[in-house]
Short mmCIF file of C-alpha atoms in Angstrom, two decimals:
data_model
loop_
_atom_site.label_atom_id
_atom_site.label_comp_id
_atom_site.label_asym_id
_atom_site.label_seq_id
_atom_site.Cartn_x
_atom_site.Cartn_y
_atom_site.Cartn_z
CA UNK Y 25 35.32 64.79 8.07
CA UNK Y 26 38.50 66.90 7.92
CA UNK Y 27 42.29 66.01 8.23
CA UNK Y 28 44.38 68.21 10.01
CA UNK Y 29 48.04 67.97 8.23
CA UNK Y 30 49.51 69.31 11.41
CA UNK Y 31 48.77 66.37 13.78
CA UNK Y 32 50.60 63.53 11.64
CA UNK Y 33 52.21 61.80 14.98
CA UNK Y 34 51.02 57.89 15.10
CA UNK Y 35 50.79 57.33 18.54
CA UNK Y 36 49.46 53.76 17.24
CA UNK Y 37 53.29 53.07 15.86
CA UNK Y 38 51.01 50.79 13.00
CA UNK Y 39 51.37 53.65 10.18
CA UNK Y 40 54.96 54.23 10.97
CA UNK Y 41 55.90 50.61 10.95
CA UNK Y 42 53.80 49.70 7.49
CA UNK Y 43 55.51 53.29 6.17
CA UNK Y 44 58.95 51.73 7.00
CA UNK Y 45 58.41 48.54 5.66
CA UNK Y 46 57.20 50.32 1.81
CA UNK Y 47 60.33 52.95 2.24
CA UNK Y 48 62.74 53.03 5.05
CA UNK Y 49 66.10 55.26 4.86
CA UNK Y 50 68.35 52.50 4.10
CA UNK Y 51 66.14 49.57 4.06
CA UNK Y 52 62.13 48.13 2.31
CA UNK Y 53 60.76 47.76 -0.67
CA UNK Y 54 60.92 50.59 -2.44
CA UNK Y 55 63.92 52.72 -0.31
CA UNK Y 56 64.39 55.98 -1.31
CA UNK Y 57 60.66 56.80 -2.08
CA UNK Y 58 59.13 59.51 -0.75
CA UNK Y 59 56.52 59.22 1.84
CA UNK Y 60 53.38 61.61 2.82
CA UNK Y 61 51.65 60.40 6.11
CA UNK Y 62 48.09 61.13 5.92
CA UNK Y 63 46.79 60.77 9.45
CA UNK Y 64 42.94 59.36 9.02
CA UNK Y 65 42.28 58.02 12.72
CA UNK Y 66 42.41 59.38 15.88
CA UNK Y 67 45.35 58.84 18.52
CA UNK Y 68 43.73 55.90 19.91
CA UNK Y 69 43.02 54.18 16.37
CA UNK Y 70 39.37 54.91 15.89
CA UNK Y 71 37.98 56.87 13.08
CA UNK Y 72 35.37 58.21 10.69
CA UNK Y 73 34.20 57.39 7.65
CA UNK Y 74 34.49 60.80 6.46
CA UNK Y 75 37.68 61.20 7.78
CA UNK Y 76 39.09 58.05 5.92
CA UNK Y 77 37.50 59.43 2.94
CA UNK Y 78 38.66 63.37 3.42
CA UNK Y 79 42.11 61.51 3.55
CA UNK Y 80 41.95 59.75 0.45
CA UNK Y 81 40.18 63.49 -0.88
CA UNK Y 82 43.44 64.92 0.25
CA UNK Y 83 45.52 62.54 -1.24
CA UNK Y 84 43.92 62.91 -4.48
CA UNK Y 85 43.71 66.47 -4.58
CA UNK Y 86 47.86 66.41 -4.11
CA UNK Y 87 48.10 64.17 -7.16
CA UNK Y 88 46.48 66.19 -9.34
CA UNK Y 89 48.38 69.50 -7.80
CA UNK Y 90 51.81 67.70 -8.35
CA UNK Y 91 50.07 66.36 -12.06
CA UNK Y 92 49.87 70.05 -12.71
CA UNK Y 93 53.19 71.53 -11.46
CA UNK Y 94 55.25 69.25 -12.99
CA UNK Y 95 53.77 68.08 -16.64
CA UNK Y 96 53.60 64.62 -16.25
CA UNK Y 97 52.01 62.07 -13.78
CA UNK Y 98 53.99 60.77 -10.88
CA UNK Y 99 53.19 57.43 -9.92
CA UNK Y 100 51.52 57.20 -6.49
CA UNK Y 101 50.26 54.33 -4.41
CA UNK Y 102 48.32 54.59 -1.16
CA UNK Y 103 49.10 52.35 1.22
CA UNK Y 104 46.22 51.63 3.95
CA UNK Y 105 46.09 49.27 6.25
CA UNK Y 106 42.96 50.14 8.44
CA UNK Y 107 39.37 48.65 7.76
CA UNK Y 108 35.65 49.19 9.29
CA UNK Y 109 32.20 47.53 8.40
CA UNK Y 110 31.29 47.61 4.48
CA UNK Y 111 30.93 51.31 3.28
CA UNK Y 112 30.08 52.33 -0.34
CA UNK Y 113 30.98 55.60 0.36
CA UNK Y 114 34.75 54.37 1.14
CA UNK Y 115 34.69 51.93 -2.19
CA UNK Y 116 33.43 55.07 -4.13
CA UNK Y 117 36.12 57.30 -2.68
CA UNK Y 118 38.91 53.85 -3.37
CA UNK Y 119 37.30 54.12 -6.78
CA UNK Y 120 37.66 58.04 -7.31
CA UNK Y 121 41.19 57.70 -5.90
CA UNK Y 122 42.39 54.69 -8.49
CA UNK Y 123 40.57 57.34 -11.57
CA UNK Y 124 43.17 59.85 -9.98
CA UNK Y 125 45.90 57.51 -11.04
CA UNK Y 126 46.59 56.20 -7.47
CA UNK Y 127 47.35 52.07 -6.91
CA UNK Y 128 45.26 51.81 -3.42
CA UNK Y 129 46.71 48.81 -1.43
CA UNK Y 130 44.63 48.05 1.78
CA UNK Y 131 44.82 45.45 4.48
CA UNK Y 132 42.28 42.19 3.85
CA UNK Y 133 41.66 42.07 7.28
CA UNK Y 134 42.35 39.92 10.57
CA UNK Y 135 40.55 37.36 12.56
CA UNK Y 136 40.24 34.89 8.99
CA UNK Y 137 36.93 36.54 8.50
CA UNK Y 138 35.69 37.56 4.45
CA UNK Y 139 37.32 40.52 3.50
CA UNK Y 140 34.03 41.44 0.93
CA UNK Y 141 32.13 42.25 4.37
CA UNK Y 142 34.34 45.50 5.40
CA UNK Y 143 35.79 48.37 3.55
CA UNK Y 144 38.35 49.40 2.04
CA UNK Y 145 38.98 45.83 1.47
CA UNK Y 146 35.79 45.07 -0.52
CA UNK Y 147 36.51 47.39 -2.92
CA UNK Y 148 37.09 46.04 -6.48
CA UNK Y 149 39.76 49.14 -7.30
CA UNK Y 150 41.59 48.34 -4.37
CA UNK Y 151 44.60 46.10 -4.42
CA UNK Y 152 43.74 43.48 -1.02
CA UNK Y 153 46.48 42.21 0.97
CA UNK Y 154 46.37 39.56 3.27
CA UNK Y 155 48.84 37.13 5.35
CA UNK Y 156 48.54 33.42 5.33
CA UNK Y 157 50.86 31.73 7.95
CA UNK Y 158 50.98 28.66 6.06
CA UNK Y 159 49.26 26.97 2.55
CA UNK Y 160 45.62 27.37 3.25
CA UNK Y 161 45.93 28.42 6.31
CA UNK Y 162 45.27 31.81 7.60
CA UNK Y 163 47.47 33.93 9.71
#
């Protein structure tokens, strides 16, 4: 897989709206952080594997670059809310990125259906978010 850091537009509008929800200008939970989009999927929301995985690759490798320039470790978190059938080689790469010193926070899923059977979310270095509507009840 590769990522081309050129083609970062989300013609999805999901990326862009979870991005401004973690860090808009004035406005989100953390305002005023600073924000890399790392374009995984294709325009129409389909993807690789190995591109999920060259992403998180990426993300790691900027990390460590930034680790280097500047002395000290910056605290990172990547934020993913995409999900496909259970992969080891996506846990292994959540895995490699959390030894890199990044907090990986992924989606838990839709449809009410075990997040253990899909990936990112079944992996155990990976922070798993999901939405109940009400107590017990799933969104």
């Amino acid at each position: 897989g590769s990522v081309d850091p050129s083609n970062i537009e989300d013609c999805q509008g999901h990326g862009t709206h979870c991005a401004g929800l973690l860090g808009g200008q004035s406005v989100g939970v953390a305002p005023g952080v600073h924000l890399h989009a790392v374009k995984v999927l294709g325009d129409d929301g389909s993807g690789s594997n190995e591109d999920v995985i060259a992403g998180m690759d990426w993300v790691a490798a900027y990390v460590q670059a930034e680790t280097q320039r500047t002395g000290r470790r910056l605290p990172a978190v990547a934020s993913m809310s995409l999900g496909g059938s259970f992969s080891h080689m996506i846990n292994d790469a959540v895995a490699d990125l959390v030894a890199h010193g990044v907090v990986v926070v992924v989606a838990a899923g839709n449809d009410a259906d075990d997040a253990c059977n899909y990936s990112p979310a079944s992996a155990a270095a990976a922070i798993s978010v999901g939405s109940p509507t009400g107590p017990g009840e799933p969104a």
